[in-house]
């Protein structure tokens, strides 16, 4: 019995295996030959991932735990339904459910691992970042931490590489990155607000170690650094000299005052007034001035805001003051000290001096009281009278002025004003006295004031407001006058030809030869005014003519009211018009009329003197003196038939 009992299980198992069909237990399940797959992102997989073994009578579906929309089942094959993206989902899962008659028989799980690919460019969280950096920031300190400059890359496994490129020349000498993979910004050397107040960089990032690696992506951003000035420098007294651009050798001041006097205005110092400014000009703190040493007996006072140094009390005897003046910032953070040397010198009492002995001014006639006299050399500027003390320029402001000898003008400071309406044109001379109210010295000068009819033209360069006509108006007027003058000359030529042309033609068979200008009758000008300028004597006359001769020829025309001389009767009757010429002198006879000298070409240097419009008594006397052999050989000459109103000598 015992041995049978031991043989029962194997026999039972053998009995089960050899059961006829239909009597065996249904233990068939769904299965796959692989349940884990790897696929690179961005890969479009069209082939089935795996075949699913589904027993007869069962069906397979995707379960609710499957990645949505990632898979599909066609027939008994599992397909990838999407193009995988590592940045969206790095692991896809398919849940396979095998059912028979609504009863779950088998459950399977298939996984797809998405492999990352470098397909995204890194991105900075900013386009431009502006940072304010204090000028006194310590070297090797971090100006911008790494977390503020890091770029983001959706490709999780990528390592980013950073580069800093300067856009401002020399900026890379001051800043750098901590490392190529750590974009923290570090200060490498001390900042200087005045040398480089602003610096700009390009910040570049790459997702590969070099440009030759593919694929490779980059991104850039801009860094702008503004250096904020720090209070590093004390006030500087100006003018100062920079030895190296950082250390200023500041000015010391010198001045002088006369003993026994209190100056009415601040001292004039060399090389200029006391003035300091904040050495940190970017901060530019106001400066407060004070004297903290050397002010013996409180002789001087300094204005705390302007730095003007004035004399509070007179100095009785010559001495030298060495004043230490402090210029302190208004925030009391820093200060500087300079020395002011003031010498008290005995005033020699020399009078002030005018640089000019004569000043010239101008004013328009009819100007009322209170009108400023203008400078004749620069009519747009007022005339200024200024005297100077030869020893103390500080005393120039203590000089007063007054006019001593003329009631039409007065001084107002250094300017001359009228005191009444100037009705007459002409020149006025006024004496100006300068008085130094400190030393009591005086000096005088003279002003020549020209009262003119109209405002003199301005020499200041700008257009004058008093111009009545423009350049175009004057050009048009000149053109009209020129045309009128041309018409007048043409009309005059026509009149001459009409009245004298036949006479000239009948008296001579040939055109008259031109005669020397000195022989023409030039007694009257076209406007009938006598011209008394002398005319040179004829070259063929050995003896000078007694009376001076006019210089300009007069055009022929009607007799002037003054009684122009007529040629002798013989010449008028039939002689050549060139035979006899007359010259009317400016000499007038007491009995009335003017003297004229007549010349004949054929008588050489001999001349006849005629008195025009003279009484009959003179005609008789001159007729006797004019008779003789000289007139016998000249037919029709002036000696043959003197006119009733002419006397010949």
Coordinates of N, CA and C in Angstrom, one line a residue, residues 272-485:
X272 N 42.7 133.2 -9.7 CA 41.3 133.4 -9.9 C 40.6 133.4 -8.5
X273 N 39.3 133.5 -8.5 CA 38.6 133.5 -7.2 C 38.6 132.1 -6.5
X274 N 38.5 132.1 -5.2 CA 38.5 130.9 -4.5 C 37.3 130.0 -4.9
X275 N 37.6 128.9 -5.4 CA 36.5 128.0 -5.9 C 36.9 126.6 -5.9
X276 N 36.1 125.7 -5.3 CA 36.3 124.3 -5.2 C 35.1 123.5 -5.7
X277 N 35.3 122.3 -6.2 CA 34.2 121.4 -6.6 C 34.5 120.0 -6.1
X278 N 33.4 119.3 -6.0 CA 33.6 117.9 -5.5 C 34.4 117.1 -6.5
X279 N 35.4 116.4 -5.9 CA 36.3 115.6 -6.8 C 35.5 114.5 -7.5
X280 N 34.4 114.1 -6.9 CA 33.6 113.1 -7.5 C 32.5 113.9 -8.3
X281 N 32.8 114.2 -9.5 CA 31.8 115.1 -10.2 C 30.5 114.4 -10.5
X282 N 30.5 113.1 -10.5 CA 29.2 112.4 -10.7 C 28.3 112.6 -9.5
X283 N 28.9 112.8 -8.3 CA 28.1 113.1 -7.1 C 27.8 114.6 -7.0
X284 N 28.9 115.4 -7.1 CA 28.9 116.8 -7.2 C 28.2 117.4 -5.9
X285 N 28.7 117.1 -4.8 CA 28.2 117.6 -3.5 C 28.5 119.1 -3.5
X286 N 27.6 120.0 -3.0 CA 27.9 121.4 -2.8 C 29.1 121.6 -1.8
X287 N 29.9 122.7 -1.9 CA 31.0 122.9 -1.1 C 30.8 124.1 -0.2
X288 N 31.2 123.9 1.1 CA 31.0 125.0 2.1 C 32.5 125.5 2.4
X289 N 32.7 126.8 2.4 CA 34.0 127.4 2.6 C 34.1 128.0 4.0
X290 N 35.3 127.9 4.5 CA 35.5 128.6 5.9 C 37.0 128.8 6.0
X291 N 37.3 129.8 6.8 CA 38.7 130.1 7.2 C 39.0 129.5 8.6
X292 N 39.9 128.6 8.7 CA 40.1 128.0 10.0 C 41.5 128.3 10.6
X293 N 42.3 129.0 9.9 CA 43.6 129.4 10.4 C 44.2 130.6 9.7
X294 N 44.9 131.5 10.4 CA 45.6 132.6 9.8 C 44.8 133.9 9.7
X295 N 43.6 133.9 10.1 CA 42.7 135.2 10.0 C 43.0 136.0 11.2
X296 N 44.1 136.8 11.1 CA 44.5 137.6 12.3 C 43.5 138.7 12.5
X297 N 43.0 138.9 13.7 CA 42.1 139.9 14.1 C 40.8 139.9 13.4
X298 N 40.5 138.7 12.8 CA 39.2 138.6 12.0 C 39.2 139.6 10.9
X299 N 40.3 139.8 10.2 CA 40.4 140.8 9.1 C 39.6 140.5 7.9
X300 N 39.4 139.2 7.7 CA 38.8 138.8 6.4 C 37.5 137.9 6.8
X301 N 36.6 138.0 5.8 CA 35.4 137.2 5.9 C 35.2 136.4 4.6
X302 N 34.9 135.1 4.6 CA 34.7 134.4 3.4 C 33.3 133.9 3.4
X303 N 32.7 134.1 2.2 CA 31.3 133.7 2.1 C 31.2 132.1 2.0
X304 N 30.4 131.5 2.8 CA 30.4 130.0 2.9 C 29.9 129.3 1.6
X305 N 29.1 130.0 0.8 CA 28.6 129.4 -0.4 C 29.4 129.7 -1.7
X306 N 29.8 131.0 -1.8 CA 30.5 131.5 -3.0 C 32.0 131.4 -2.9
X307 N 32.5 131.5 -1.7 CA 34.0 131.5 -1.5 C 34.6 132.9 -1.7
X308 N 33.8 134.0 -1.9 CA 34.3 135.3 -2.0 C 34.9 135.8 -0.7
X309 N 36.1 136.3 -0.9 CA 36.9 136.8 0.3 C 36.8 138.3 0.3
X310 N 36.3 138.9 1.4 CA 36.2 140.3 1.6 C 37.0 140.8 2.8
X311 N 37.3 142.1 2.9 CA 38.0 142.7 4.0 C 36.9 143.2 5.0
X312 N 37.0 142.7 6.2 CA 36.1 143.1 7.3 C 36.6 144.4 8.0
X313 N 37.9 144.5 8.1 CA 38.5 145.7 8.8 C 39.8 146.1 8.1
X314 N 40.1 147.3 8.2 CA 41.3 147.8 7.5 C 42.6 147.3 8.2
X315 N 43.7 147.2 7.5 CA 45.0 146.8 8.0 C 45.8 148.0 8.2
X316 N 46.2 148.3 9.5 CA 46.9 149.5 9.8 C 48.3 149.6 9.1
X317 N 49.0 148.5 9.0 CA 50.4 148.6 8.5 C 50.7 147.4 7.6
X318 N 51.7 147.5 6.8 CA 52.0 146.4 5.8 C 52.3 145.1 6.6
X319 N 51.7 144.0 6.1 CA 51.9 142.7 6.6 C 51.4 141.6 5.6
X320 N 51.7 140.4 5.9 CA 51.3 139.3 5.0 C 50.4 138.3 5.8
X321 N 49.3 138.0 5.2 CA 48.3 137.0 5.8 C 48.4 135.7 5.1
X322 N 48.6 134.6 5.9 CA 48.6 133.3 5.3 C 47.3 132.6 5.8
X323 N 46.3 132.6 5.0 CA 45.0 132.1 5.4 C 44.9 130.6 4.9
X324 N 44.4 129.7 5.8 CA 44.1 128.4 5.4 C 42.6 128.3 5.2
X325 N 42.2 128.0 4.0 CA 40.8 127.9 3.7 C 40.4 126.5 3.5
X326 N 39.3 126.1 4.1 CA 38.8 124.7 4.0 C 37.6 124.7 3.1
X327 N 37.5 123.8 2.2 CA 36.4 123.5 1.3 C 35.8 122.1 1.7
X328 N 34.6 122.1 2.3 CA 34.1 120.8 2.8 C 32.8 120.5 2.1
X329 N 32.6 119.2 1.8 CA 31.3 118.8 1.1 C 30.2 119.0 2.1
X330 N 29.0 119.3 1.5 CA 27.8 119.6 2.3 C 27.4 118.4 3.1
X331 N 27.7 117.2 2.7 CA 27.4 116.0 3.5 C 28.4 115.8 4.6
X332 N 29.4 116.6 4.7 CA 30.5 116.6 5.7 C 31.3 115.3 5.5
X333 N 31.3 114.6 4.4 CA 32.0 113.4 4.2 C 33.5 113.6 4.0
X334 N 33.9 114.6 3.2 CA 35.3 114.9 2.8 C 35.5 116.4 2.7
X335 N 36.8 116.8 2.9 CA 37.1 118.2 2.7 C 38.6 118.3 2.2
X336 N 38.9 119.5 1.8 CA 40.3 119.8 1.4 C 40.7 121.2 1.9
X337 N 42.0 121.5 2.0 CA 42.5 122.8 2.5 C 43.4 123.4 1.5
X338 N 43.4 124.7 1.3 CA 44.3 125.4 0.4 C 44.8 126.6 1.2
X339 N 45.8 127.3 0.6 CA 46.4 128.5 1.3 C 46.1 129.7 0.4
X340 N 45.7 130.8 1.1 CA 45.4 132.1 0.4 C 46.4 133.1 1.0
X341 N 47.3 133.6 0.2 CA 48.2 134.6 0.7 C 47.7 136.0 0.3
X342 N 47.6 136.9 1.3 CA 47.1 138.2 1.1 C 48.1 139.2 1.7
X343 N 48.7 140.1 0.8 CA 49.7 141.1 1.3 C 49.0 142.4 1.5
X344 N 49.2 143.0 2.6 CA 48.7 144.4 2.9 C 49.8 145.3 2.6
X345 N 49.6 146.2 1.5 CA 50.7 147.0 1.0 C 50.2 148.5 1.2
X346 N 51.1 149.3 1.5 CA 50.8 150.8 1.7 C 50.4 151.3 0.3
X347 N 49.2 152.0 0.3 CA 48.8 152.6 -0.9 C 49.6 153.8 -1.3
X348 N 50.2 153.9 -2.5 CA 51.0 155.0 -2.9 C 50.2 156.2 -3.2
X349 N 48.9 156.1 -3.3 CA 48.1 157.3 -3.7 C 48.1 157.7 -5.1
X350 N 48.6 156.8 -6.0 CA 48.6 157.1 -7.4 C 47.2 157.2 -8.0
X351 N 46.9 158.1 -8.9 CA 45.6 158.3 -9.4 C 45.2 157.2 -10.3
X352 N 43.9 157.0 -10.6 CA 43.5 156.0 -11.6 C 43.9 156.5 -13.0
X353 N 43.9 155.7 -13.9 CA 44.4 156.0 -15.3 C 43.3 155.5 -16.3
X354 N 43.1 156.4 -17.3 CA 42.3 156.0 -18.4 C 43.1 155.4 -19.5
X355 N 42.7 154.3 -20.1 CA 43.5 153.8 -21.2 C 43.5 154.6 -22.5
X356 N 42.5 155.5 -22.6 CA 42.4 156.4 -23.8 C 42.3 157.8 -23.3
X357 N 42.9 158.7 -24.1 CA 42.8 160.1 -23.8 C 41.6 160.8 -24.4
X358 N 41.0 160.1 -25.4 CA 39.9 160.6 -26.1 C 38.9 159.4 -26.4
X359 N 37.7 159.6 -26.0 CA 36.7 158.6 -26.3 C 35.7 159.3 -27.3
X360 N 35.2 158.5 -28.2 CA 34.3 159.0 -29.2 C 32.9 158.3 -29.1
X361 N 31.9 159.1 -29.1 CA 30.5 158.5 -29.0 C 29.6 159.2 -30.0
X362 N 28.4 158.6 -30.1 CA 27.5 159.2 -31.1 C 26.1 159.0 -30.5
X363 N 25.2 160.0 -30.9 CA 23.8 159.9 -30.5 C 23.0 160.6 -31.6
X364 N 21.7 160.3 -31.8 CA 20.9 160.8 -32.9 C 20.3 162.1 -32.4
X365 N 20.3 163.1 -33.4 CA 19.7 164.4 -33.1 C 18.2 164.2 -32.7
X366 N 17.7 164.9 -31.7 CA 16.4 164.8 -31.3 C 16.2 163.8 -30.2
X367 N 17.3 163.1 -29.8 CA 17.1 162.1 -28.7 C 16.8 162.8 -27.4
X368 N 15.9 162.2 -26.7 CA 15.5 162.9 -25.4 C 16.4 162.5 -24.3
X369 N 16.0 162.9 -23.1 CA 16.8 162.7 -21.9 C 16.8 161.2 -21.5
X370 N 18.0 160.7 -21.0 CA 18.1 159.3 -20.6 C 18.5 158.4 -21.7
X371 N 18.9 158.9 -22.9 CA 19.3 158.1 -24.0 C 20.8 157.7 -23.8
X372 N 21.1 156.5 -24.1 CA 22.5 156.0 -23.9 C 23.3 156.4 -25.2
X373 N 24.5 157.0 -24.9 CA 25.4 157.4 -26.0 C 26.1 156.1 -26.5
X374 N 26.1 155.9 -27.8 CA 26.7 154.7 -28.4 C 28.2 155.0 -28.7
X375 N 28.9 153.8 -28.8 CA 30.3 153.9 -29.2 C 30.4 154.2 -30.6
X376 N 31.2 155.2 -31.0 CA 31.3 155.5 -32.4 C 31.9 154.4 -33.2
X377 N 32.8 153.7 -32.6 CA 33.5 152.6 -33.3 C 32.6 151.3 -33.4
X378 N 31.7 151.2 -32.5 CA 30.7 150.1 -32.5 C 29.3 150.6 -32.2
X379 N 28.6 151.2 -33.1 CA 27.4 151.9 -32.8 C 26.3 151.0 -32.2
X380 N 26.4 149.7 -32.2 CA 25.4 148.9 -31.6 C 25.7 148.7 -30.1
X381 N 26.8 149.2 -29.6 CA 27.2 149.0 -28.2 C 27.3 150.4 -27.5
X382 N 26.9 150.4 -26.3 CA 27.0 151.7 -25.5 C 28.5 152.1 -25.3
X383 N 28.7 153.4 -25.3 CA 30.1 153.9 -25.0 C 30.4 153.7 -23.5
X384 N 31.5 153.0 -23.2 CA 31.8 152.8 -21.8 C 33.1 153.5 -21.5
X385 N 33.1 154.2 -20.4 CA 34.3 154.9 -19.9 C 34.8 154.2 -18.7
X386 N 36.0 153.6 -18.8 CA 36.6 152.8 -17.7 C 38.0 153.3 -17.4
X387 N 38.2 153.5 -16.1 CA 39.6 153.8 -15.6 C 40.0 152.7 -14.7
X388 N 41.3 152.6 -14.5 CA 41.9 151.5 -13.8 C 42.9 152.0 -12.8
X389 N 42.9 151.4 -11.6 CA 43.9 151.7 -10.6 C 45.2 151.0 -11.0
X390 N 46.3 151.7 -11.1 CA 47.6 151.0 -11.6 C 48.2 150.0 -10.6
X391 N 47.8 150.1 -9.3 CA 48.4 149.3 -8.3 C 47.5 148.2 -7.8
X392 N 46.2 148.5 -7.6 CA 45.3 147.6 -7.0 C 44.1 147.4 -7.9
X393 N 44.1 146.3 -8.6 CA 42.9 146.1 -9.5 C 41.6 145.9 -8.6
X394 N 41.8 145.6 -7.3 CA 40.6 145.4 -6.5 C 39.9 146.8 -6.4
X395 N 40.6 147.9 -6.5 CA 40.0 149.2 -6.3 C 39.3 149.7 -7.6
X396 N 39.3 149.0 -8.7 CA 38.6 149.4 -9.9 C 37.1 149.6 -9.6
X397 N 36.6 148.7 -8.8 CA 35.2 148.8 -8.6 C 34.8 150.0 -7.6
X398 N 35.9 150.6 -7.0 CA 35.6 151.7 -6.2 C 35.7 153.0 -6.9
X399 N 35.9 153.0 -8.2 CA 36.1 154.2 -9.0 C 34.7 154.7 -9.5
X400 N 34.4 156.0 -9.3 CA 33.2 156.6 -9.7 C 33.5 157.6 -10.8
X401 N 32.5 157.9 -11.6 CA 32.7 158.8 -12.8 C 31.6 159.9 -12.8
X402 N 32.0 161.1 -13.3 CA 31.1 162.2 -13.4 C 31.6 163.1 -14.6
X403 N 30.6 163.8 -15.2 CA 31.0 164.8 -16.3 C 31.0 166.2 -15.6
X404 N 32.1 166.9 -15.8 CA 32.4 168.1 -15.1 C 32.0 169.4 -15.8
X405 N 31.9 169.4 -17.1 CA 31.8 170.6 -17.9 C 30.7 170.7 -18.8
X406 N 29.7 169.8 -18.8 CA 28.6 169.8 -19.7 C 27.3 169.4 -19.1
X407 N 26.3 170.1 -19.3 CA 25.0 169.8 -18.7 C 24.1 169.0 -19.5
X408 N 24.5 168.7 -20.8 CA 23.7 167.9 -21.7 C 23.9 166.4 -21.5
X409 N 24.9 166.0 -20.7 CA 25.2 164.6 -20.5 C 25.6 164.4 -19.1
X410 N 25.4 163.1 -18.7 CA 25.8 162.7 -17.3 C 26.3 161.2 -17.4
X411 N 26.9 160.8 -16.3 CA 27.4 159.5 -16.2 C 26.5 158.6 -15.3
X412 N 26.3 157.4 -15.7 CA 25.6 156.4 -14.9 C 26.4 155.2 -14.9
X413 N 27.3 155.1 -13.8 CA 28.3 154.1 -13.8 C 29.3 154.4 -14.8
X414 N 29.5 153.5 -15.8 CA 30.5 153.7 -16.8 C 29.9 154.1 -18.2
X415 N 28.6 154.3 -18.2 CA 27.8 154.6 -19.4 C 27.4 156.1 -19.4
X416 N 27.5 156.7 -20.6 CA 27.1 158.1 -20.8 C 25.6 158.2 -21.2
X417 N 24.9 159.1 -20.5 CA 23.5 159.3 -20.9 C 23.2 160.8 -21.2
X418 N 22.2 161.0 -22.0 CA 21.8 162.4 -22.2 C 20.9 162.9 -21.1
X419 N 20.9 164.2 -20.8 CA 20.1 164.8 -19.8 C 19.0 165.7 -20.4
X420 N 19.0 165.9 -21.7 CA 18.0 166.8 -22.3 C 17.9 166.4 -23.7
X421 N 16.9 167.0 -24.4 CA 16.7 166.7 -25.8 C 17.7 167.5 -26.6
X422 N 18.4 166.7 -27.5 CA 19.5 167.3 -28.3 C 18.8 167.8 -29.7
X423 N 18.6 169.1 -29.8 CA 17.9 169.6 -31.0 C 18.8 170.0 -32.1
X424 N 20.1 170.1 -31.9 CA 21.0 170.6 -32.9 C 22.1 169.5 -33.2
X425 N 22.4 169.3 -34.4 CA 23.5 168.4 -34.8 C 24.8 169.1 -34.6
X426 N 25.8 168.3 -34.4 CA 27.2 168.8 -34.2 C 28.0 168.0 -33.2
X427 N 29.1 168.4 -32.9 CA 30.0 167.7 -32.0 C 30.1 168.4 -30.6
X428 N 30.0 167.6 -29.6 CA 30.1 168.1 -28.2 C 31.3 167.5 -27.5
X429 N 31.9 168.2 -26.7 CA 33.1 167.7 -26.0 C 32.8 167.8 -24.5
X430 N 33.0 166.7 -23.8 CA 32.7 166.6 -22.4 C 33.9 166.0 -21.6
X431 N 34.1 166.5 -20.5 CA 35.2 166.0 -19.6 C 34.7 165.1 -18.6
X432 N 35.3 163.9 -18.5 CA 34.9 162.9 -17.5 C 36.0 162.8 -16.4
X433 N 35.5 162.8 -15.2 CA 36.4 162.7 -14.1 C 36.2 161.4 -13.4
X434 N 37.3 160.6 -13.2 CA 37.2 159.4 -12.4 C 37.8 159.6 -11.0
X435 N 37.1 159.2 -10.0 CA 37.5 159.4 -8.6 C 37.5 158.0 -7.9
X436 N 38.7 157.7 -7.4 CA 38.8 156.5 -6.6 C 38.4 156.8 -5.2
X437 N 37.2 156.2 -4.8 CA 36.7 156.6 -3.5 C 37.5 156.0 -2.3
X438 N 38.4 155.1 -2.6 CA 39.2 154.6 -1.5 C 40.5 155.4 -1.3
X439 N 41.2 155.7 -2.4 CA 42.5 156.4 -2.3 C 42.3 157.9 -2.6
X440 N 41.1 158.3 -3.0 CA 40.8 159.7 -3.4 C 41.6 160.2 -4.6
X441 N 42.2 159.4 -5.3 CA 42.9 159.8 -6.5 C 41.9 160.0 -7.7
X442 N 42.3 161.0 -8.5 CA 41.4 161.4 -9.6 C 42.1 161.4 -11.0
X443 N 41.4 161.3 -12.0 CA 41.9 161.4 -13.4 C 40.8 161.8 -14.3
X444 N 41.2 162.4 -15.4 CA 40.2 163.0 -16.4 C 40.5 162.5 -17.8
X445 N 39.5 162.5 -18.6 CA 39.6 162.2 -20.0 C 38.5 163.0 -20.7
X446 N 38.5 162.9 -22.1 CA 37.6 163.7 -22.9 C 36.8 162.8 -23.7
X447 N 35.5 163.2 -23.9 CA 34.6 162.5 -24.8 C 34.2 163.4 -25.9
X448 N 34.3 162.9 -27.1 CA 33.7 163.6 -28.3 C 32.4 163.0 -28.7
X449 N 31.3 163.7 -28.5 CA 30.0 163.1 -28.8 C 29.5 163.8 -30.0
X450 N 29.3 163.0 -31.1 CA 28.8 163.5 -32.3 C 27.3 163.3 -32.4
X451 N 26.5 164.4 -32.5 CA 25.1 164.4 -32.6 C 24.8 164.4 -34.1
X452 N 24.3 163.3 -34.6 CA 24.1 163.1 -36.0 C 22.6 163.2 -36.4
X453 N 22.3 163.3 -37.7 CA 21.0 163.5 -38.1 C 20.2 162.1 -38.1
X454 N 21.0 161.0 -38.2 CA 20.3 159.7 -38.2 C 21.2 158.7 -37.6
X455 N 20.6 157.6 -37.2 CA 21.4 156.6 -36.5 C 22.5 156.1 -37.4
X456 N 23.7 156.0 -36.9 CA 24.8 155.5 -37.7 C 24.6 154.0 -38.0
X457 N 25.2 153.5 -39.1 CA 25.0 152.1 -39.4 C 25.7 151.2 -38.4
X458 N 25.0 150.1 -38.1 CA 25.6 149.2 -37.1 C 26.7 148.4 -37.6
X459 N 27.7 148.2 -36.8 CA 28.8 147.3 -37.2 C 28.8 146.0 -36.5
X460 N 27.7 145.7 -35.8 CA 27.7 144.5 -35.0 C 27.5 143.2 -35.8
X461 N 27.2 143.3 -37.1 CA 27.1 142.1 -37.9 C 25.6 141.8 -38.2
X462 N 24.7 142.2 -37.5 CA 23.3 141.9 -37.7 C 22.7 143.0 -38.6
X463 N 21.5 142.7 -39.2 CA 20.8 143.7 -40.0 C 20.3 144.8 -39.2
X464 N 20.4 146.0 -39.7 CA 19.8 147.2 -38.9 C 18.3 147.3 -39.1
X465 N 17.6 147.6 -38.0 CA 16.2 147.7 -38.1 C 15.7 149.0 -38.7
X466 N 16.7 150.0 -38.8 CA 16.3 151.3 -39.4 C 16.4 151.5 -40.9
X467 N 16.8 150.4 -41.5 CA 17.0 150.5 -43.0 C 15.7 150.8 -43.7
X468 N 15.6 151.9 -44.5 CA 14.4 152.2 -45.2 C 14.2 151.5 -46.5
X469 N 15.4 151.1 -47.1 CA 15.3 150.5 -48.4 C 16.2 149.3 -48.4
X470 N 15.8 148.2 -49.1 CA 16.6 147.0 -49.2 C 17.6 147.2 -50.3
X471 N 18.5 146.2 -50.4 CA 19.4 146.2 -51.5 C 18.7 146.0 -52.9
X472 N 17.7 145.3 -52.9 CA 16.9 145.1 -54.2 C 16.3 146.4 -54.6
X473 N 15.7 147.2 -53.6 CA 15.1 148.5 -53.9 C 16.2 149.4 -54.5
X474 N 17.3 149.5 -53.9 CA 18.4 150.4 -54.3 C 18.9 150.0 -55.7
X475 N 19.0 148.7 -56.0 CA 19.4 148.2 -57.3 C 18.3 148.6 -58.4
X476 N 17.1 148.5 -58.0 CA 16.0 148.9 -59.0 C 16.1 150.4 -59.3
X477 N 16.3 151.2 -58.2 CA 16.4 152.6 -58.3 C 17.6 153.0 -59.2
X478 N 18.7 152.3 -59.0 CA 19.9 152.6 -59.8 C 19.6 152.3 -61.3
X479 N 18.9 151.2 -61.5 CA 18.6 150.9 -62.9 C 17.7 152.0 -63.6
X480 N 16.7 152.4 -62.8 CA 15.8 153.5 -63.4 C 16.6 154.8 -63.7
X481 N 17.4 155.2 -62.7 CA 18.2 156.4 -62.9 C 19.2 156.3 -64.0
X482 N 19.8 155.1 -64.2 CA 20.7 154.9 -65.3 C 20.0 155.0 -66.6
X483 N 18.8 154.5 -66.7 CA 18.0 154.6 -68.0 C 17.6 156.0 -68.2
X484 N 17.2 156.8 -67.2 CA 16.9 158.2 -67.4 C 18.1 159.0 -67.8
X485 N 19.3 158.6 -67.3 CA 20.5 159.4 -67.7 C 20.8 159.1 -69.1

